[in-house]
């Protein structure tokens, strides 16, 4: 990674939507100018309006705009940007893009291309975790050679097992296999999906654990000092896509919380990590044991919940680290205060299989009041493009405890208005009113097996 002893003067934002707005606001507080890239579909976006400069990099299709690494780096060079912030998604975990930035002398705000490549290969990341002494789910030692090896490893592990794309993420290239009769078909399907999504059909296998929780640890590292900012519980999911996150988890005791935080720090030190990042784990509800799942080498969608309980601006720290400024905090300075919950509000129809609902927002009213934060890029009259992720806003509620955070979130969701398109607001109200969820008695299949089945 290219670093400088001087603060950045200008940063190019290589993303769109709410995360682009979030980055621009952080830069403004730091006194850094911004250059916002945009596609033709995002010409009237809030990010374009807020940035100091804006440049169109292509047509609506992301493959011709937000995923065009060469165009983005060229825009940074033309506009004399010191650095590029990739946000999340798109090119944020693309080793080629990070390497291109390095070669052209533009700082990539994230880890090095080497580390992205290392941790982006899920099978290799699993090996790194094992070397660092971080528990991993029982599974294959690396990538599978084919169906025959998959069948042999599955027989040793015992069914059910889960097949995962080595280059994957976001639930793509994942298949649960319940019996030997299905292993060949599921392997072929997983490899085909992985090839289409990541241009890599490599697959590895793990024991499938039921009734698990998804726990992740936020980390910050300047290359020497590695900090963890506590955990986020991301168990409320549908088809491996997160819908609600909270910090701290309602089920971790202090012992496990310390263990999982220390494990995340060990792994970051082992791979030479430098930036903000997240170590994702699963928690086996039947045993209380946690296992490493993967690492996200970028800022997460759900980073605000960690910001609210720690008081640390993760995006600004990420920028400071990239410009060569050491962290000024020690682990002993990190304390979790209160409880934070985030609801992702998407332009989707919950009554129609969560189908995307692009269109024009006729009226947008953001909630407010004590303990409420809104991260969004939409406004009344905004036209939602059909080409990208359907996320409209993140509502984040903070309270002195989980009960207060839940009450504030329920109030906020109840008063929020997004007219003109279908959204997931009704889904979140139903979730927040569910007694089992309010008790914290959930798992990663809770939405599909309990909440939606009850409708």
PDB file of N, CA, C and O in Angstrom, residues 18 48 106 171 278 307 336 342 412 448:
ATOM      1  N   UNK A  18     -25.590   4.958  -0.282  1.00  0.00           N
ATOM      2  CA  UNK A  18     -25.384   5.494   1.065  1.00  0.00           C
ATOM      3  C   UNK A  18     -23.932   5.458   1.509  1.00  0.00           C
ATOM      4  O   UNK A  18     -23.496   6.344   2.245  1.00  0.00           O
ATOM      5  N   UNK A  48     -23.337  12.682  -5.759  1.00  0.00           N
ATOM      6  CA  UNK A  48     -22.859  13.615  -6.784  1.00  0.00           C
ATOM      7  C   UNK A  48     -23.092  15.053  -6.342  1.00  0.00           C
ATOM      8  O   UNK A  48     -22.253  15.939  -6.544  1.00  0.00           O
ATOM      9  N   UNK A 106      -1.503   5.710  -6.543  1.00  0.00           N
ATOM     10  CA  UNK A 106      -2.688   6.216  -5.857  1.00  0.00           C
ATOM     11  C   UNK A 106      -2.966   5.304  -4.661  1.00  0.00           C
ATOM     12  O   UNK A 106      -3.033   4.086  -4.812  1.00  0.00           O
ATOM     13  N   UNK A 171     -23.261 -15.410   0.037  1.00  0.00           N
ATOM     14  CA  UNK A 171     -24.140 -16.567  -0.101  1.00  0.00           C
ATOM     15  C   UNK A 171     -24.068 -17.255  -1.451  1.00  0.00           C
ATOM     16  O   UNK A 171     -24.689 -18.308  -1.648  1.00  0.00           O
ATOM     17  N   UNK A 278     -13.249  -6.925   9.003  1.00  0.00           N
ATOM     18  CA  UNK A 278     -14.170  -7.695   9.840  1.00  0.00           C
ATOM     19  C   UNK A 278     -13.842  -9.181   9.773  1.00  0.00           C
ATOM     20  O   UNK A 278     -13.693  -9.737   8.680  1.00  0.00           O
ATOM     21  N   UNK A 307     -19.786   1.817  15.583  1.00  0.00           N
ATOM     22  CA  UNK A 307     -19.459   3.217  15.838  1.00  0.00           C
ATOM     23  C   UNK A 307     -20.264   3.763  17.013  1.00  0.00           C
ATOM     24  O   UNK A 307     -19.738   4.502  17.854  1.00  0.00           O
ATOM     25  N   UNK A 336     -17.424  -0.885  25.214  1.00  0.00           N
ATOM     26  CA  UNK A 336     -18.751  -0.883  24.596  1.00  0.00           C
ATOM     27  C   UNK A 336     -19.725  -0.193  25.544  1.00  0.00           C
ATOM     28  O   UNK A 336     -19.833  -0.561  26.715  1.00  0.00           O
ATOM     29  N   UNK A 342     -29.205  -2.032  13.901  1.00  0.00           N
ATOM     30  CA  UNK A 342     -29.354  -1.471  12.563  1.00  0.00           C
ATOM     31  C   UNK A 342     -30.359  -2.277  11.765  1.00  0.00           C
ATOM     32  O   UNK A 342     -30.300  -3.502  11.723  1.00  0.00           O
ATOM     33  N   UNK A 412     -38.794   4.542  15.456  1.00  0.00           N
ATOM     34  CA  UNK A 412     -38.231   5.103  14.233  1.00  0.00           C
ATOM     35  C   UNK A 412     -38.832   4.455  12.985  1.00  0.00           C
ATOM     36  O   UNK A 412     -39.214   5.157  12.029  1.00  0.00           O
ATOM     37  N   UNK A 448     -36.408 -17.295   7.861  1.00  0.00           N
ATOM     38  CA  UNK A 448     -37.058 -18.221   6.930  1.00  0.00           C
ATOM     39  C   UNK A 448     -37.871 -19.294   7.639  1.00  0.00           C
ATOM     40  O   UNK A 448     -38.984 -19.634   7.209  1.00  0.00           O
TER      41      UNK A 448
END
